[in-house]
Amino acid sequence: MQVKRLSGAVGAEIGGLDLARDINQGVAADIRGLLAEHGVLFFRDQELDAEDQKRVARHFGDIFIHPNFNTGDHDPEIVTIVRAPGDTRIVGEEWHTDTTMMPEPPMGALLYALETPPFGGDTLFASQWLAYDALSDGMKATLANLRCVHSDMKVAGPHNRLNAKRATVIREDENWRPTESVHPVVRTHPDSGKKCLFVNHSYSTRFEGWTVEESKGLLNWLMDWGHRPEFTCRFQWAPKSLAFWDNRSTKHLAVHDVHDHRRVMRRVQVAGGPVV
Ligand code: SIN
């Protein structure tokens, strides 16, 4: 395996590996180590059908079924993220960690490019251990015992009418109910032992025991701090590229700049454990 860092902060491109052919327990252990070190790994020119992608993902844990994308008309282990010409909203358009309204958010996701636009459609990633590490001792002490409420009210549900604005469809039925969980603001990565900031724009609503109004100033500051340019990298997709991100130590954002072109990605999420 060759490892080429993508920025001074986060992300590495991994060469010399045909994932569908080479994946086994030993290779998965190496990838797990690299993921803990770099936060997100990129693999180019991979021949992966949906079953291959799920087989690779299962080396890192069970496959996570996303409750909001599980519309009942496709394989629930796969989310196909389609950006069609005319879409005014896209999946993942603000800085976020995936699915943190769940009591046990996914540990990571494998996103595979099926169709990419001639320009644009990059994904940005930000290291949340660097974001934490760069805080002052005073701020670290303030955050030590803070917990945050995460909800999917902003990014799902019939009230947002997202299906009218984008090609990737989510549940908008009348039985949908919001999901809410409380997580520590700072978590410790189970493999690296590093402390990571764990708040994000899509799901974090307020600190536990604080009102929304009271939380706003500090919470917004922390969420914005987490994607300062020096904590980030940017990945330019080509068909058959795969990104595998660590959802415990990074945030990401899909850039909404594809204009009249299509972008089609296949995502498999890997189940995670409690946030501690
Ligand atoms: C996501 O947030 O999972 C989607 C990222 C992307 O489409 O680049």
PDB file of C-alpha atoms and ligand atoms in Angstrom:
ATOM      1  CA  MET A   1       0.000   0.000   0.000  1.00  0.00           C
ATOM      2  CA  GLN A   2       1.214   3.490  -0.787  1.00  0.00           C
ATOM      3  CA  VAL A   3      -0.005   6.326   1.428  1.00  0.00           C
ATOM      4  CA  LYS A   4      -0.030   9.902   0.114  1.00  0.00           C
ATOM      5  CA  ARG A   5      -1.310  12.621   2.409  1.00  0.00           C
ATOM      6  CA  LEU A   6      -3.789  15.002   0.854  1.00  0.00           C
ATOM      7  CA  SER A   7      -3.218  17.970   3.162  1.00  0.00           C
ATOM      8  CA  GLY A   8      -1.325  18.850   6.311  1.00  0.00           C
ATOM      9  CA  ALA A   9      -4.449  18.120   8.331  1.00  0.00           C
ATOM     10  CA  VAL A  10      -6.493  15.131   7.264  1.00  0.00           C
ATOM     11  CA  GLY A  11      -6.967  12.609   4.470  1.00  0.00           C
ATOM     12  CA  ALA A  12      -4.676  10.245   2.578  1.00  0.00           C
ATOM     13  CA  GLU A  13      -4.876   8.611  -0.809  1.00  0.00           C
ATOM     14  CA  ILE A  14      -4.106   4.895  -0.663  1.00  0.00           C
ATOM     15  CA  GLY A  15      -2.523   3.262  -3.704  1.00  0.00           C
ATOM     16  CA  GLY A  16      -1.592  -0.307  -4.566  1.00  0.00           C
ATOM     17  CA  LEU A  17      -4.819  -1.901  -3.417  1.00  0.00           C
ATOM     18  CA  ASP A  18      -7.686  -3.487  -5.347  1.00  0.00           C
ATOM     19  CA  LEU A  19     -10.249  -3.528  -2.553  1.00  0.00           C
ATOM     20  CA  ALA A  20     -12.649  -6.048  -4.110  1.00  0.00           C
ATOM     21  CA  ARG A  21      -9.817  -8.534  -4.608  1.00  0.00           C
ATOM     22  CA  ASP A  22      -7.455  -7.778  -1.714  1.00  0.00           C
ATOM     23  CA  ILE A  23      -9.723  -7.167   1.265  1.00  0.00           C
ATOM     24  CA  ASN A  24      -9.168  -9.611   4.108  1.00  0.00           C
ATOM     25  CA  GLN A  25      -8.795  -9.331   7.885  1.00  0.00           C
ATOM     26  CA  GLY A  26      -5.135  -8.290   7.719  1.00  0.00           C
ATOM     27  CA  VAL A  27      -5.721  -5.613   5.077  1.00  0.00           C
ATOM     28  CA  ALA A  28      -8.775  -4.381   7.019  1.00  0.00           C
ATOM     29  CA  ALA A  29      -6.648  -4.056  10.175  1.00  0.00           C
ATOM     30  CA  ASP A  30      -4.113  -1.962   8.221  1.00  0.00           C
ATOM     31  CA  ILE A  31      -6.918   0.214   6.820  1.00  0.00           C
ATOM     32  CA  ARG A  32      -8.396   0.656  10.295  1.00  0.00           C
ATOM     33  CA  GLY A  33      -5.003   1.885  11.545  1.00  0.00           C
ATOM     34  CA  LEU A  34      -4.643   4.302   8.616  1.00  0.00           C
ATOM     35  CA  LEU A  35      -8.182   5.561   9.178  1.00  0.00           C
ATOM     36  CA  ALA A  36      -7.410   6.353  12.815  1.00  0.00           C
ATOM     37  CA  GLU A  37      -4.283   8.194  11.684  1.00  0.00           C
ATOM     38  CA  HIS A  38      -5.647  10.133   8.680  1.00  0.00           C
ATOM     39  CA  GLY A  39      -9.396  10.429   9.338  1.00  0.00           C
ATOM     40  CA  VAL A  40     -10.415   9.726   5.748  1.00  0.00           C
ATOM     41  CA  LEU A  41      -8.903   7.452   3.104  1.00  0.00           C
ATOM     42  CA  PHE A  42      -9.330   7.699  -0.660  1.00  0.00           C
ATOM     43  CA  PHE A  43      -8.947   4.833  -3.131  1.00  0.00           C
ATOM     44  CA  ARG A  44      -8.993   5.478  -6.870  1.00  0.00           C
ATOM     45  CA  ASP A  45      -9.935   3.233  -9.802  1.00  0.00           C
ATOM     46  CA  GLN A  46     -11.767   0.630  -7.741  1.00  0.00           C
ATOM     47  CA  GLU A  47     -14.071  -1.838  -9.502  1.00  0.00           C
ATOM     48  CA  LEU A  48     -16.815  -2.271  -6.904  1.00  0.00           C
ATOM     49  CA  ASP A  49     -20.371  -3.380  -7.411  1.00  0.00           C
ATOM     50  CA  ALA A  50     -22.850  -2.937  -4.555  1.00  0.00           C
ATOM     51  CA  GLU A  51     -22.153  -6.397  -3.136  1.00  0.00           C
ATOM     52  CA  ASP A  52     -18.381  -5.794  -3.214  1.00  0.00           C
ATOM     53  CA  GLN A  53     -18.826  -2.477  -1.441  1.00  0.00           C
ATOM     54  CA  LYS A  54     -20.939  -4.078   1.287  1.00  0.00           C
ATOM     55  CA  ARG A  55     -18.425  -6.933   1.636  1.00  0.00           C
ATOM     56  CA  VAL A  56     -15.579  -4.436   2.107  1.00  0.00           C
ATOM     57  CA  ALA A  57     -17.684  -2.442   4.601  1.00  0.00           C
ATOM     58  CA  ARG A  58     -18.474  -5.556   6.682  1.00  0.00           C
ATOM     59  CA  HIS A  59     -14.790  -5.949   7.499  1.00  0.00           C
ATOM     60  CA  PHE A  60     -15.224  -2.868   9.711  1.00  0.00           C
ATOM     61  CA  GLY A  61     -18.553  -3.683  11.353  1.00  0.00           C
ATOM     62  CA  ASP A  62     -22.199  -4.335  10.640  1.00  0.00           C
ATOM     63  CA  ILE A  63     -23.866  -2.274   7.951  1.00  0.00           C
ATOM     64  CA  PHE A  64     -25.884   0.600   9.359  1.00  0.00           C
ATOM     65  CA  ILE A  65     -29.407   1.041   8.012  1.00  0.00           C
ATOM     66  CA  HIS A  66     -30.193   4.733   7.732  1.00  0.00           C
ATOM     67  CA  PRO A  67     -33.699   5.275   9.160  1.00  0.00           C
ATOM     68  CA  ASN A  68     -34.537   8.288   6.996  1.00  0.00           C
ATOM     69  CA  PHE A  69     -33.281   6.949   3.645  1.00  0.00           C
ATOM     70  CA  ASN A  70     -35.027   3.604   4.227  1.00  0.00           C
ATOM     71  CA  THR A  71     -38.033   4.335   1.979  1.00  0.00           C
ATOM     72  CA  GLY A  72     -38.858   0.672   1.380  1.00  0.00           C
ATOM     73  CA  ASP A  73     -38.189   0.660  -2.376  1.00  0.00           C
ATOM     74  CA  HIS A  74     -34.484  -0.269  -2.450  1.00  0.00           C
ATOM     75  CA  ASP A  75     -31.775  -2.228  -0.619  1.00  0.00           C
ATOM     76  CA  PRO A  76     -31.766  -0.591   2.832  1.00  0.00           C
ATOM     77  CA  GLU A  77     -28.016  -1.240   3.186  1.00  0.00           C
ATOM     78  CA  ILE A  78     -27.307   1.117   0.284  1.00  0.00           C
ATOM     79  CA  VAL A  79     -28.047   4.807  -0.078  1.00  0.00           C
ATOM     80  CA  THR A  80     -27.722   6.061  -3.638  1.00  0.00           C
ATOM     81  CA  ILE A  81     -26.999   9.767  -3.452  1.00  0.00           C
ATOM     82  CA  VAL A  82     -28.170  11.377  -6.671  1.00  0.00           C
ATOM     83  CA  ARG A  83     -27.677  14.996  -7.555  1.00  0.00           C
ATOM     84  CA  ALA A  84     -29.799  15.681 -10.652  1.00  0.00           C
ATOM     85  CA  PRO A  85     -29.852  18.802 -12.830  1.00  0.00           C
ATOM     86  CA  GLY A  86     -32.305  21.263 -11.296  1.00  0.00           C
ATOM     87  CA  ASP A  87     -31.875  20.066  -7.708  1.00  0.00           C
ATOM     88  CA  THR A  88     -31.840  23.037  -5.364  1.00  0.00           C
ATOM     89  CA  ARG A  89     -30.795  21.009  -2.318  1.00  0.00           C
ATOM     90  CA  ILE A  90     -28.286  18.163  -2.025  1.00  0.00           C
ATOM     91  CA  VAL A  91     -27.435  15.548   0.591  1.00  0.00           C
ATOM     92  CA  GLY A  92     -24.709  16.693   2.970  1.00  0.00           C
ATOM     93  CA  GLU A  93     -24.561  20.315   1.863  1.00  0.00           C
ATOM     94  CA  GLU A  94     -23.552  21.687   5.253  1.00  0.00           C
ATOM     95  CA  TRP A  95     -20.717  20.641   7.537  1.00  0.00           C
ATOM     96  CA  HIS A  96     -21.774  17.537   9.405  1.00  0.00           C
ATOM     97  CA  THR A  97     -20.933  14.232  10.960  1.00  0.00           C
ATOM     98  CA  ASP A  98     -23.329  11.570   9.697  1.00  0.00           C
ATOM     99  CA  THR A  99     -26.510  10.592  11.493  1.00  0.00           C
ATOM    100  CA  THR A 100     -25.605  11.875  14.975  1.00  0.00           C
ATOM    101  CA  MET A 101     -29.255  11.942  16.056  1.00  0.00           C
ATOM    102  CA  MET A 102     -28.838   8.197  16.643  1.00  0.00           C
ATOM    103  CA  PRO A 103     -27.817   6.889  20.084  1.00  0.00           C
ATOM    104  CA  GLU A 104     -24.982   5.029  18.324  1.00  0.00           C
ATOM    105  CA  PRO A 105     -24.027   6.944  15.160  1.00  0.00           C
ATOM    106  CA  PRO A 106     -22.173   5.078  12.390  1.00  0.00           C
ATOM    107  CA  MET A 107     -18.393   4.697  12.823  1.00  0.00           C
ATOM    108  CA  GLY A 108     -17.828   5.523   9.175  1.00  0.00           C
ATOM    109  CA  ALA A 109     -19.057   5.485   5.615  1.00  0.00           C
ATOM    110  CA  LEU A 110     -17.798   4.185   2.283  1.00  0.00           C
ATOM    111  CA  LEU A 111     -18.845   6.488  -0.555  1.00  0.00           C
ATOM    112  CA  TYR A 112     -18.250   5.267  -4.118  1.00  0.00           C
ATOM    113  CA  ALA A 113     -18.485   7.457  -7.212  1.00  0.00           C
ATOM    114  CA  LEU A 114     -20.677   6.042 -10.006  1.00  0.00           C
ATOM    115  CA  GLU A 115     -21.105   9.190 -12.087  1.00  0.00           C
ATOM    116  CA  THR A 116     -19.209  12.440 -11.582  1.00  0.00           C
ATOM    117  CA  PRO A 117     -19.716  15.878 -13.132  1.00  0.00           C
ATOM    118  CA  PRO A 118     -17.094  17.431 -15.448  1.00  0.00           C
ATOM    119  CA  PHE A 119     -16.314  19.944 -12.695  1.00  0.00           C
ATOM    120  CA  GLY A 120     -17.307  20.520  -9.079  1.00  0.00           C
ATOM    121  CA  GLY A 121     -19.004  18.104  -6.728  1.00  0.00           C
ATOM    122  CA  ASP A 122     -15.955  17.771  -4.459  1.00  0.00           C
ATOM    123  CA  THR A 123     -16.244  16.724  -0.837  1.00  0.00           C
ATOM    124  CA  LEU A 124     -14.474  18.584   1.990  1.00  0.00           C
ATOM    125  CA  PHE A 125     -13.368  16.876   5.195  1.00  0.00           C
ATOM    126  CA  ALA A 126     -12.253  18.391   8.505  1.00  0.00           C
ATOM    127  CA  SER A 127     -10.289  16.795  11.312  1.00  0.00           C
ATOM    128  CA  GLN A 128     -12.084  17.079  14.622  1.00  0.00           C
ATOM    129  CA  TRP A 129      -9.080  15.991  16.662  1.00  0.00           C
ATOM    130  CA  LEU A 130      -7.036  18.885  15.242  1.00  0.00           C
ATOM    131  CA  ALA A 131      -9.999  21.187  15.903  1.00  0.00           C
ATOM    132  CA  TYR A 132     -10.083  20.010  19.513  1.00  0.00           C
ATOM    133  CA  ASP A 133      -6.319  20.055  19.958  1.00  0.00           C
ATOM    134  CA  ALA A 134      -6.055  23.692  18.796  1.00  0.00           C
ATOM    135  CA  LEU A 135      -8.465  24.939  21.486  1.00  0.00           C
ATOM    136  CA  SER A 136      -7.152  26.762  24.548  1.00  0.00           C
ATOM    137  CA  ASP A 137      -6.884  24.929  27.864  1.00  0.00           C
ATOM    138  CA  GLY A 138      -9.661  27.186  29.161  1.00  0.00           C
ATOM    139  CA  MET A 139     -12.052  26.170  26.382  1.00  0.00           C
ATOM    140  CA  LYS A 140     -11.109  22.503  26.746  1.00  0.00           C
ATOM    141  CA  ALA A 141     -11.954  22.718  30.454  1.00  0.00           C
ATOM    142  CA  THR A 142     -15.302  24.380  29.661  1.00  0.00           C
ATOM    143  CA  LEU A 143     -16.228  21.606  27.200  1.00  0.00           C
ATOM    144  CA  ALA A 144     -15.075  18.709  29.363  1.00  0.00           C
ATOM    145  CA  ASN A 145     -18.461  17.972  30.916  1.00  0.00           C
ATOM    146  CA  LEU A 146     -20.768  19.487  28.297  1.00  0.00           C
ATOM    147  CA  ARG A 147     -23.205  17.297  26.397  1.00  0.00           C
ATOM    148  CA  CYS A 148     -25.165  18.221  23.302  1.00  0.00           C
ATOM    149  CA  VAL A 149     -28.630  17.310  22.034  1.00  0.00           C
ATOM    150  CA  HIS A 150     -28.651  16.028  18.426  1.00  0.00           C
ATOM    151  CA  SER A 151     -31.865  15.854  16.375  1.00  0.00           C
ATOM    152  CA  ASP A 152     -32.748  15.147  12.731  1.00  0.00           C
ATOM    153  CA  MET A 153     -35.549  17.769  12.668  1.00  0.00           C
ATOM    154  CA  LYS A 154     -33.509  20.034  10.375  1.00  0.00           C
ATOM    155  CA  VAL A 155     -32.476  17.449   7.766  1.00  0.00           C
ATOM    156  CA  ALA A 156     -35.388  14.993   7.567  1.00  0.00           C
ATOM    157  CA  GLY A 157     -39.119  14.591   7.944  1.00  0.00           C
ATOM    158  CA  PRO A 158     -42.139  15.721   5.887  1.00  0.00           C
ATOM    159  CA  HIS A 159     -42.022  19.284   7.258  1.00  0.00           C
ATOM    160  CA  ASN A 160     -38.778  20.055   5.356  1.00  0.00           C
ATOM    161  CA  ARG A 161     -40.232  18.947   1.977  1.00  0.00           C
ATOM    162  CA  LEU A 162     -36.777  17.912   0.772  1.00  0.00           C
ATOM    163  CA  ASN A 163     -38.078  15.383  -1.757  1.00  0.00           C
ATOM    164  CA  ALA A 164     -39.483  18.249  -3.818  1.00  0.00           C
ATOM    165  CA  LYS A 165     -36.048  19.879  -3.962  1.00  0.00           C
ATOM    166  CA  ARG A 166     -33.634  17.016  -4.634  1.00  0.00           C
ATOM    167  CA  ALA A 167     -33.417  13.652  -6.409  1.00  0.00           C
ATOM    168  CA  THR A 168     -32.286  11.681  -3.366  1.00  0.00           C
ATOM    169  CA  VAL A 169     -35.475  10.681  -1.618  1.00  0.00           C
ATOM    170  CA  ILE A 170     -36.014  10.290   2.129  1.00  0.00           C
ATOM    171  CA  ARG A 171     -38.973   9.186   4.234  1.00  0.00           C
ATOM    172  CA  GLU A 172     -41.620  11.891   4.300  1.00  0.00           C
ATOM    173  CA  ASP A 173     -44.547   9.757   5.461  1.00  0.00           C
ATOM    174  CA  GLU A 174     -46.869  10.829   8.241  1.00  0.00           C
ATOM    175  CA  ASN A 175     -45.483   8.140  10.575  1.00  0.00           C
ATOM    176  CA  TRP A 176     -42.046   9.760  10.553  1.00  0.00           C
ATOM    177  CA  ARG A 177     -40.955  11.016  13.966  1.00  0.00           C
ATOM    178  CA  PRO A 178     -37.781  12.908  14.849  1.00  0.00           C
ATOM    179  CA  THR A 179     -34.968  11.042  16.556  1.00  0.00           C
ATOM    180  CA  GLU A 180     -32.997  12.751  19.303  1.00  0.00           C
ATOM    181  CA  SER A 181     -29.903  11.666  21.252  1.00  0.00           C
ATOM    182  CA  VAL A 182     -27.509  13.329  23.665  1.00  0.00           C
ATOM    183  CA  HIS A 183     -23.737  12.964  23.153  1.00  0.00           C
ATOM    184  CA  PRO A 184     -20.657  14.421  24.797  1.00  0.00           C
ATOM    185  CA  VAL A 185     -19.307  17.535  23.048  1.00  0.00           C
ATOM    186  CA  VAL A 186     -15.842  15.961  23.136  1.00  0.00           C
ATOM    187  CA  ARG A 187     -15.445  12.254  22.414  1.00  0.00           C
ATOM    188  CA  THR A 188     -12.417   9.987  22.608  1.00  0.00           C
ATOM    189  CA  HIS A 189     -11.547   7.991  19.509  1.00  0.00           C
ATOM    190  CA  PRO A 190     -11.550   4.276  20.416  1.00  0.00           C
ATOM    191  CA  ASP A 191      -8.524   3.422  18.227  1.00  0.00           C
ATOM    192  CA  SER A 192      -6.284   6.512  18.436  1.00  0.00           C
ATOM    193  CA  GLY A 193      -7.227   7.649  21.960  1.00  0.00           C
ATOM    194  CA  LYS A 194      -7.395  11.228  20.606  1.00  0.00           C
ATOM    195  CA  LYS A 195     -10.070  13.626  21.816  1.00  0.00           C
ATOM    196  CA  CYS A 196     -12.336  14.947  19.046  1.00  0.00           C
ATOM    197  CA  LEU A 197     -14.928  17.725  18.894  1.00  0.00           C
ATOM    198  CA  PHE A 198     -18.338  16.166  18.256  1.00  0.00           C
ATOM    199  CA  VAL A 199     -20.865  18.850  17.289  1.00  0.00           C
ATOM    200  CA  ASN A 200     -22.164  19.613  13.807  1.00  0.00           C
ATOM    201  CA  HIS A 201     -24.467  21.972  11.909  1.00  0.00           C
ATOM    202  CA  SER A 202     -26.935  19.364  10.637  1.00  0.00           C
ATOM    203  CA  TYR A 203     -27.882  17.756  13.940  1.00  0.00           C
ATOM    204  CA  SER A 204     -26.588  19.617  17.032  1.00  0.00           C
ATOM    205  CA  THR A 205     -29.351  21.773  18.521  1.00  0.00           C
ATOM    206  CA  ARG A 206     -28.395  22.835  22.073  1.00  0.00           C
ATOM    207  CA  PHE A 207     -26.310  21.852  25.060  1.00  0.00           C
ATOM    208  CA  GLU A 208     -28.008  19.509  27.504  1.00  0.00           C
ATOM    209  CA  GLY A 209     -29.572  21.569  30.294  1.00  0.00           C
ATOM    210  CA  TRP A 210     -29.244  24.817  28.259  1.00  0.00           C
ATOM    211  CA  THR A 211     -31.869  26.515  26.092  1.00  0.00           C
ATOM    212  CA  VAL A 212     -31.403  26.866  22.323  1.00  0.00           C
ATOM    213  CA  GLU A 213     -30.915  30.608  22.823  1.00  0.00           C
ATOM    214  CA  GLU A 214     -28.271  30.125  25.513  1.00  0.00           C
ATOM    215  CA  SER A 215     -26.435  27.492  23.466  1.00  0.00           C
ATOM    216  CA  LYS A 216     -26.369  29.442  20.212  1.00  0.00           C
ATOM    217  CA  GLY A 217     -23.214  31.548  20.695  1.00  0.00           C
ATOM    218  CA  LEU A 218     -20.843  28.837  21.899  1.00  0.00           C
ATOM    219  CA  LEU A 219     -22.360  26.027  19.828  1.00  0.00           C
ATOM    220  CA  ASN A 220     -22.192  27.989  16.562  1.00  0.00           C
ATOM    221  CA  TRP A 221     -18.658  29.064  17.347  1.00  0.00           C
ATOM    222  CA  LEU A 222     -17.562  25.468  17.968  1.00  0.00           C
ATOM    223  CA  MET A 223     -19.287  24.174  14.826  1.00  0.00           C
ATOM    224  CA  ASP A 224     -17.634  26.861  12.683  1.00  0.00           C
ATOM    225  CA  TRP A 225     -14.258  26.442  14.390  1.00  0.00           C
ATOM    226  CA  GLY A 226     -14.339  22.755  13.464  1.00  0.00           C
ATOM    227  CA  HIS A 227     -13.926  23.489   9.749  1.00  0.00           C
ATOM    228  CA  ARG A 228     -11.256  26.163   9.732  1.00  0.00           C
ATOM    229  CA  PRO A 229      -9.209  25.660   6.515  1.00  0.00           C
ATOM    230  CA  GLU A 230      -6.151  24.380   8.373  1.00  0.00           C
ATOM    231  CA  PHE A 231      -8.180  21.399   9.648  1.00  0.00           C
ATOM    232  CA  THR A 232      -9.463  20.373   6.185  1.00  0.00           C
ATOM    233  CA  CYS A 233      -8.746  18.612   2.917  1.00  0.00           C
ATOM    234  CA  ARG A 234     -10.699  18.592  -0.339  1.00  0.00           C
ATOM    235  CA  PHE A 235     -11.256  15.526  -2.511  1.00  0.00           C
ATOM    236  CA  GLN A 236     -11.961  15.719  -6.229  1.00  0.00           C
ATOM    237  CA  TRP A 237     -13.934  12.710  -7.380  1.00  0.00           C
ATOM    238  CA  ALA A 238     -13.622  10.623 -10.532  1.00  0.00           C
ATOM    239  CA  PRO A 239     -15.752   7.604 -11.424  1.00  0.00           C
ATOM    240  CA  LYS A 240     -14.643   4.546  -9.394  1.00  0.00           C
ATOM    241  CA  SER A 241     -13.143   6.619  -6.561  1.00  0.00           C
ATOM    242  CA  LEU A 242     -14.008   5.486  -3.051  1.00  0.00           C
ATOM    243  CA  ALA A 243     -13.775   7.536   0.154  1.00  0.00           C
ATOM    244  CA  PHE A 244     -13.874   5.823   3.529  1.00  0.00           C
ATOM    245  CA  TRP A 245     -14.282   8.383   6.320  1.00  0.00           C
ATOM    246  CA  ASP A 246     -14.095   8.005  10.053  1.00  0.00           C
ATOM    247  CA  ASN A 247     -17.335   9.475  11.345  1.00  0.00           C
ATOM    248  CA  ARG A 248     -15.954   9.702  14.901  1.00  0.00           C
ATOM    249  CA  SER A 249     -13.068  12.034  14.136  1.00  0.00           C
ATOM    250  CA  THR A 250     -14.095  14.024  11.046  1.00  0.00           C
ATOM    251  CA  LYS A 251     -16.839  16.187   9.603  1.00  0.00           C
ATOM    252  CA  HIS A 252     -17.546  16.577   5.896  1.00  0.00           C
ATOM    253  CA  LEU A 253     -19.483  18.682   3.394  1.00  0.00           C
ATOM    254  CA  ALA A 254     -20.578  17.992  -0.187  1.00  0.00           C
ATOM    255  CA  VAL A 255     -19.966  21.121  -2.281  1.00  0.00           C
ATOM    256  CA  HIS A 256     -23.162  22.251  -4.002  1.00  0.00           C
ATOM    257  CA  ASP A 257     -21.603  23.482  -7.280  1.00  0.00           C
ATOM    258  CA  VAL A 258     -22.502  20.893  -9.912  1.00  0.00           C
ATOM    259  CA  HIS A 259     -24.893  23.205 -11.810  1.00  0.00           C
ATOM    260  CA  ASP A 260     -26.626  21.338 -14.668  1.00  0.00           C
ATOM    261  CA  HIS A 261     -24.736  18.078 -14.285  1.00  0.00           C
ATOM    262  CA  ARG A 262     -25.446  14.771 -12.590  1.00  0.00           C
ATOM    263  CA  ARG A 263     -23.508  13.249  -9.738  1.00  0.00           C
ATOM    264  CA  VAL A 264     -24.326   9.745  -8.523  1.00  0.00           C
ATOM    265  CA  MET A 265     -22.703   8.126  -5.501  1.00  0.00           C
ATOM    266  CA  ARG A 266     -23.282   4.854  -3.664  1.00  0.00           C
ATOM    267  CA  ARG A 267     -22.960   5.008   0.117  1.00  0.00           C
ATOM    268  CA  VAL A 268     -22.663   2.225   2.679  1.00  0.00           C
ATOM    269  CA  GLN A 269     -22.449   3.183   6.360  1.00  0.00           C
ATOM    270  CA  VAL A 270     -20.750   1.067   9.013  1.00  0.00           C
ATOM    271  CA  ALA A 271     -22.426   0.771  12.417  1.00  0.00           C
ATOM    272  CA  GLY A 272     -20.711   2.376  15.402  1.00  0.00           C
ATOM    273  CA  GLY A 273     -20.905   2.206  19.176  1.00  0.00           C
ATOM    274  CA  PRO A 274     -21.869   4.587  21.952  1.00  0.00           C
ATOM    275  CA  VAL A 275     -20.227   8.026  21.906  1.00  0.00           C
ATOM    276  CA  VAL A 276     -17.834   8.263  24.854  1.00  0.00           C
TER     277      VAL A 276
HETATM  278  C1  SIN B   1     -22.661  12.643   2.627  1.00  0.00           C
HETATM  279  O1  SIN B   1     -22.737  13.617   3.352  1.00  0.00           O
HETATM  280  O2  SIN B   1     -22.715  11.505   3.065  1.00  0.00           O
HETATM  281  C2  SIN B   1     -22.514  12.839   1.135  1.00  0.00           C
HETATM  282  C3  SIN B   1     -21.201  13.401   0.773  1.00  0.00           C
HETATM  283  C4  SIN B   1     -21.054  13.611  -0.705  1.00  0.00           C
HETATM  284  O3  SIN B   1     -21.984  13.309  -1.470  1.00  0.00           O
HETATM  285  O4  SIN B   1     -20.006  14.087  -1.120  1.00  0.00           O
END
